[in-house]
Amino acid sequence: MTSSRIERVHAREVFDSRGKPTVEVEVTCAGARPGRAMVPSGASTGRFEAVELRDRDDSRLDGLGVRRAVANVCTEIASALIGLDADDQAEIDRRLIELDGTPQKSRLGANAILGTSLAVAYASAEACGVSPVVRFREIWSSVVGHVSNVPVESGHVGNVPHELGKRMLLPLPMVNMISGGLHAGRQLEFQDFLILPVGATSYSQAFEWIVMVYRRLGRVLTERGHEGILIGDEGGYGPKLRTNEEAIELVVAAIEAAGLKPGSDVAIGLDVASTHFFEEGRYRLPSVSSSPLTSEQMVDLLDRWVTLYPIISLEDPLAEDDWDGWRLITERLGSRVQLIGDDLFVTNVARLQEGIERGVANSVLIKVNQIGTLSETLATLKLALDNGYWPVVSARSGETEDAMIADLVVATGAGQLKVGSVARSERLAKYNQLLRLEESLAGDASYLGGAIFRRNPGSRFSS
Ligand code: 2PG
Ligand code: MG
């Protein structure tokens, strides 16, 4: 007979999309098949993220092994969890946090803790005989109280941001076309040049548009003598370009070459990832200016580009410590574009709360391994929605074939997903899972797409 009582907790070292070791955890409930989760890993990490435990044993895999984290799962964590109820995600996560006992999960390792937390959710799904998306839906309902099962029609929504989190939604994908920064050998200063197919009316149409823009971009790059085939960590092209603006112009050209309208069909997003070129209070952008920029000059620059190009979303435009710069950009651009805090908020309730109080940003990136448990991730997501911030569920640059975030973003109705590009199967694992969910959930999940940005009349968001 199956029950949700945890009988076995096991882990092993496996490898991620950059060939770096990572943790895989299996949790098994009585009489059921194991639930399994793999842990992703960032390259452009924020200083306030939960801590990945690595072996630091230089004699093996450059010290990157995760055998200590694996051992922590198989010993301490297993002893603490065996016998508990896998259906009680909040209690499991509370125990994990308590067992670790450090603010950034550095003792047992956020990788050990997150792998376990997610594997418990999968184990509970197995024990209950439901799919992961249904199980995530139940967990999300217990976090936010009652959630509706009635899908919405995108033509009949009032204040769209208020619809987020209430129903299952296929997400608007935000997809990397060109990579720079730490994901592509610093060929460009900015990290991601992304597209958002805001005019598409279904997830599958959105995805087809993205694929066509990606294919056309490869062609445009090659025609102009750039590397139209070499790709970065997330599958975006990694050409050597002179400036960030050139990358934006190439993406606009590719949107047009795909027969789509820049702005109304497909808008542009940038992950500036500015923390990684912020030094001594200034932004080092040699392709823009020989002397490093002040926060105000950085905001001026981005303001100009938002005016010149069909940009609808800016992630980490200012650094993780530059609260004053963030405040300024929010005042200047907060009603015109989505301003996402990634390194700034690190999926952490306390940091997001501080941002809300200081009136900075209007959106938060949601990455499970920045915080380390499913329950804490959902708490940050809820705080964002309660305060009118757009959540964007995101993968990491180091990923695996684990497609968990596809189920998570649909179940929570968060509205947007950022996974990287449409090449490399660790990315496609998520996009393809969304195609399956679109089909299997048919009448139960809606697609709002770009309509989620309709908030401020008269602004770019109202179009
Ligand atoms: C980011 C992510 C994903 P990383 O900065 O948003 O693109 O990168 O996982 O390296 O932090
Ligand atoms: Mg980022």
Short mmCIF file of C-alpha atoms in Angstrom, two decimals, residues 177-417:
data_model
loop_
_atom_site.label_atom_id
_atom_site.label_comp_id
_atom_site.label_asym_id
_atom_site.label_seq_id
_atom_site.Cartn_x
_atom_site.Cartn_y
_atom_site.Cartn_z
CA MET A 177 18.94 35.35 -28.43
CA ILE A 178 22.47 36.71 -27.86
CA SER A 179 24.65 35.98 -24.84
CA GLY A 180 27.42 38.10 -23.40
CA GLY A 181 28.87 38.69 -19.95
CA LEU A 182 29.88 35.68 -17.90
CA HIS A 183 27.84 33.35 -20.14
CA ALA A 184 29.87 33.93 -23.31
CA GLY A 185 33.45 34.80 -22.41
CA ARG A 186 32.58 38.45 -21.76
CA GLN A 187 32.40 39.10 -25.54
CA LEU A 188 29.81 41.73 -24.67
CA GLU A 189 29.30 43.58 -21.41
CA PHE A 190 25.56 42.88 -21.07
CA GLN A 191 24.64 39.28 -20.32
CA ASP A 192 21.37 38.48 -22.14
CA PHE A 193 19.66 39.99 -25.17
CA LEU A 194 16.20 38.45 -24.99
CA ILE A 195 12.89 38.50 -26.80
CA LEU A 196 9.36 38.44 -25.42
CA PRO A 197 6.72 37.44 -28.00
CA VAL A 198 4.12 39.76 -26.47
CA GLY A 199 1.74 39.61 -29.46
CA ALA A 200 1.34 35.83 -29.61
CA THR A 201 -1.99 34.43 -28.50
CA SER A 202 -0.89 31.00 -27.28
CA TYR A 203 2.23 29.48 -25.78
CA SER A 204 2.83 27.31 -28.84
CA GLN A 205 2.52 30.29 -31.18
CA ALA A 206 4.87 32.28 -28.95
CA PHE A 207 7.39 29.47 -29.10
CA GLU A 208 7.18 29.16 -32.88
CA TRP A 209 7.84 32.88 -33.24
CA ILE A 210 10.85 32.60 -30.96
CA VAL A 211 12.27 29.72 -32.96
CA MET A 212 11.84 31.67 -36.20
CA VAL A 213 13.54 34.78 -34.77
CA TYR A 214 16.39 32.61 -33.48
CA ARG A 215 16.83 30.96 -36.87
CA ARG A 216 16.74 34.29 -38.69
CA LEU A 217 19.21 35.79 -36.23
CA GLY A 218 21.71 33.02 -37.01
CA ARG A 219 21.36 33.87 -40.68
CA VAL A 220 21.63 37.65 -40.13
CA LEU A 221 24.76 37.18 -38.01
CA THR A 222 26.42 34.97 -40.61
CA GLU A 223 25.52 37.32 -43.46
CA ARG A 224 27.12 40.20 -41.58
CA GLY A 225 30.31 38.26 -40.98
CA HIS A 226 29.73 37.33 -37.32
CA GLU A 227 29.72 33.94 -35.65
CA GLY A 228 26.12 32.89 -36.43
CA ILE A 229 26.64 29.40 -35.09
CA LEU A 230 28.63 29.64 -31.88
CA ILE A 231 26.48 29.59 -28.78
CA GLY A 232 26.92 30.54 -25.14
CA ASP A 233 26.00 28.74 -21.93
CA GLU A 234 22.26 29.20 -22.43
CA GLY A 235 22.12 28.50 -26.16
CA GLY A 236 22.04 32.16 -27.22
CA TYR A 237 24.46 33.12 -29.99
CA GLY A 238 27.84 34.30 -28.70
CA PRO A 239 29.20 36.55 -31.46
CA LYS A 240 32.04 39.02 -31.04
CA LEU A 241 30.26 42.36 -31.45
CA ARG A 242 31.63 45.83 -30.82
CA THR A 243 28.80 47.14 -28.67
CA ASN A 244 25.70 46.15 -26.75
CA GLU A 245 23.66 48.36 -29.06
CA GLU A 246 24.82 46.37 -32.05
CA ALA A 247 23.39 43.25 -30.38
CA ILE A 248 20.03 44.97 -29.86
CA GLU A 249 19.97 46.13 -33.49
CA LEU A 250 20.73 42.61 -34.72
CA VAL A 251 17.86 41.20 -32.66
CA VAL A 252 15.51 43.84 -34.09
CA ALA A 253 16.70 42.90 -37.61
CA ALA A 254 16.03 39.22 -36.88
CA ILE A 255 12.49 39.96 -35.63
CA GLU A 256 11.81 41.80 -38.90
CA ALA A 257 13.43 39.06 -40.96
CA ALA A 258 11.01 36.61 -39.32
CA GLY A 259 8.11 38.72 -40.65
CA LEU A 260 7.18 40.02 -37.19
CA LYS A 261 6.78 43.54 -35.83
CA PRO A 262 9.35 44.66 -33.26
CA GLY A 263 7.47 45.96 -30.23
CA SER A 264 3.91 44.85 -30.85
CA ASP A 265 4.62 41.23 -31.87
CA VAL A 266 8.00 40.69 -30.27
CA ALA A 267 9.56 43.01 -27.69
CA ILE A 268 13.09 43.04 -26.34
CA GLY A 269 14.42 42.34 -22.87
CA LEU A 270 17.93 42.85 -21.53
CA ASP A 271 19.60 41.16 -18.59
CA VAL A 272 22.22 43.80 -17.96
CA ALA A 273 23.66 41.74 -15.05
CA SER A 274 25.37 44.96 -14.04
CA THR A 275 26.63 43.66 -10.69
CA HIS A 276 29.34 41.93 -12.68
CA PHE A 277 30.84 45.13 -14.10
CA PHE A 278 30.22 47.35 -11.08
CA GLU A 279 33.50 48.36 -9.47
CA GLU A 280 34.08 50.94 -6.75
CA GLY A 281 30.66 52.50 -7.20
CA ARG A 282 30.92 52.86 -11.00
CA TYR A 283 29.78 50.84 -14.01
CA ARG A 284 32.64 49.81 -16.27
CA LEU A 285 31.31 49.81 -19.84
CA PRO A 286 34.30 50.38 -22.12
CA SER A 287 32.18 49.95 -25.26
CA VAL A 288 30.09 52.95 -24.19
CA SER A 289 32.58 55.21 -22.48
CA SER A 290 36.25 55.15 -21.52
CA SER A 291 35.47 56.40 -18.02
CA PRO A 292 33.18 54.27 -15.85
CA LEU A 293 29.58 55.47 -15.53
CA THR A 294 27.84 56.75 -12.41
CA SER A 295 24.46 55.26 -11.54
CA GLU A 296 22.77 58.33 -12.98
CA GLN A 297 24.68 58.02 -16.26
CA MET A 298 23.75 54.35 -16.37
CA VAL A 299 20.07 55.26 -15.97
CA ASP A 300 20.40 57.94 -18.68
CA LEU A 301 21.90 55.39 -21.04
CA LEU A 302 19.16 52.82 -20.44
CA ASP A 303 16.47 55.49 -20.67
CA ARG A 304 17.82 56.43 -24.11
CA TRP A 305 17.82 52.83 -25.27
CA VAL A 306 14.29 52.22 -23.95
CA THR A 307 13.21 55.22 -26.04
CA LEU A 308 15.14 54.13 -29.13
CA TYR A 309 14.40 50.40 -29.12
CA PRO A 310 11.31 48.24 -28.41
CA ILE A 311 12.59 47.27 -24.97
CA ILE A 312 9.97 46.13 -22.46
CA SER A 313 12.07 44.51 -19.74
CA LEU A 314 15.37 45.30 -17.98
CA GLU A 315 16.92 42.89 -15.50
CA ASP A 316 19.58 43.97 -13.00
CA PRO A 317 20.07 47.34 -14.72
CA LEU A 318 21.84 48.44 -11.54
CA ALA A 319 24.05 46.43 -9.19
CA GLU A 320 22.94 44.34 -6.21
CA ASP A 321 24.13 46.99 -3.72
CA ASP A 322 23.15 50.11 -5.63
CA TRP A 323 19.82 50.82 -3.94
CA ASP A 324 19.97 54.52 -4.82
CA GLY A 325 20.54 53.75 -8.50
CA TRP A 326 17.66 51.30 -8.39
CA ARG A 327 15.44 53.93 -6.87
CA LEU A 328 16.31 56.36 -9.62
CA ILE A 329 15.66 53.93 -12.45
CA THR A 330 12.36 52.89 -10.91
CA GLU A 331 11.24 56.53 -10.81
CA ARG A 332 12.38 57.14 -14.36
CA LEU A 333 11.39 53.90 -16.11
CA GLY A 334 9.16 51.97 -13.70
CA SER A 335 5.96 52.87 -15.54
CA ARG A 336 7.40 52.13 -18.97
CA VAL A 337 9.25 48.84 -18.61
CA GLN A 338 9.49 45.81 -16.39
CA LEU A 339 12.43 46.23 -13.99
CA ILE A 340 13.50 42.82 -12.71
CA GLY A 341 15.60 42.35 -9.59
CA ASP A 342 17.72 39.20 -9.85
CA ASP A 343 21.03 39.66 -8.00
CA LEU A 344 19.23 42.43 -6.14
CA PHE A 345 16.52 40.23 -4.57
CA VAL A 346 17.99 36.70 -4.88
CA THR A 347 14.47 35.22 -4.41
CA ASN A 348 14.75 36.23 -0.78
CA VAL A 349 11.66 37.46 1.09
CA ALA A 350 13.65 39.86 3.26
CA ARG A 351 15.45 41.47 0.32
CA LEU A 352 12.26 41.74 -1.72
CA GLN A 353 10.49 43.26 1.28
CA GLU A 354 13.27 45.81 1.56
CA GLY A 355 12.91 46.60 -2.15
CA ILE A 356 9.16 47.06 -1.79
CA GLU A 357 9.65 49.41 1.14
CA ARG A 358 12.30 51.41 -0.72
CA GLY A 359 10.07 51.54 -3.82
CA VAL A 360 12.55 49.87 -6.17
CA ALA A 361 11.93 47.58 -9.17
CA ASN A 362 8.54 46.24 -10.23
CA SER A 363 9.45 42.63 -10.87
CA VAL A 364 11.45 39.82 -9.31
CA LEU A 365 13.29 36.89 -10.81
CA ILE A 366 12.36 33.63 -9.08
CA LYS A 367 15.17 31.05 -8.96
CA VAL A 368 14.73 28.11 -6.60
CA ASN A 369 18.41 27.63 -5.90
CA GLN A 370 18.98 31.25 -4.91
CA ILE A 371 17.00 30.59 -1.76
CA GLY A 372 17.16 26.82 -1.38
CA THR A 373 13.70 25.44 -0.56
CA LEU A 374 10.43 25.23 -2.45
CA SER A 375 8.46 26.85 0.39
CA GLU A 376 10.72 29.89 0.59
CA THR A 377 10.57 30.25 -3.20
CA LEU A 378 6.79 30.30 -3.06
CA ALA A 379 6.80 32.78 -0.18
CA THR A 380 8.82 35.22 -2.33
CA LEU A 381 6.50 34.64 -5.27
CA LYS A 382 3.48 35.38 -3.08
CA LEU A 383 5.06 38.53 -1.65
CA ALA A 384 5.74 39.75 -5.19
CA LEU A 385 2.16 39.16 -6.31
CA ASP A 386 0.68 40.70 -3.16
CA ASN A 387 2.61 43.87 -3.98
CA GLY A 388 1.92 44.04 -7.71
CA TYR A 389 5.42 42.93 -8.75
CA TRP A 390 5.66 40.70 -11.81
CA PRO A 391 7.37 37.40 -10.96
CA VAL A 392 9.56 35.79 -13.63
CA VAL A 393 10.36 32.16 -12.88
CA SER A 394 13.89 31.47 -14.11
CA ALA A 395 16.37 28.70 -14.80
CA ARG A 396 20.10 29.05 -14.19
CA SER A 397 22.92 29.17 -16.71
CA GLY A 398 24.01 25.75 -15.41
CA GLU A 399 20.96 23.53 -15.92
CA THR A 400 20.00 19.88 -16.18
CA GLU A 401 17.33 17.85 -17.94
CA ASP A 402 15.09 18.40 -14.90
CA ALA A 403 12.05 20.32 -16.19
CA MET A 404 10.66 21.21 -12.77
CA ILE A 405 10.32 24.94 -13.39
CA ALA A 406 7.98 24.34 -16.34
CA ASP A 407 5.52 22.64 -13.99
CA LEU A 408 6.14 25.21 -11.27
CA VAL A 409 5.48 28.27 -13.45
CA VAL A 410 2.22 26.84 -14.77
CA ALA A 411 1.02 25.66 -11.36
CA THR A 412 1.63 29.01 -9.69
CA GLY A 413 0.25 31.09 -12.57
CA ALA A 414 3.29 33.35 -12.26
CA GLY A 415 2.93 34.44 -15.90
CA GLN A 416 6.52 34.57 -17.18
CA LEU A 417 9.41 32.15 -17.63
#
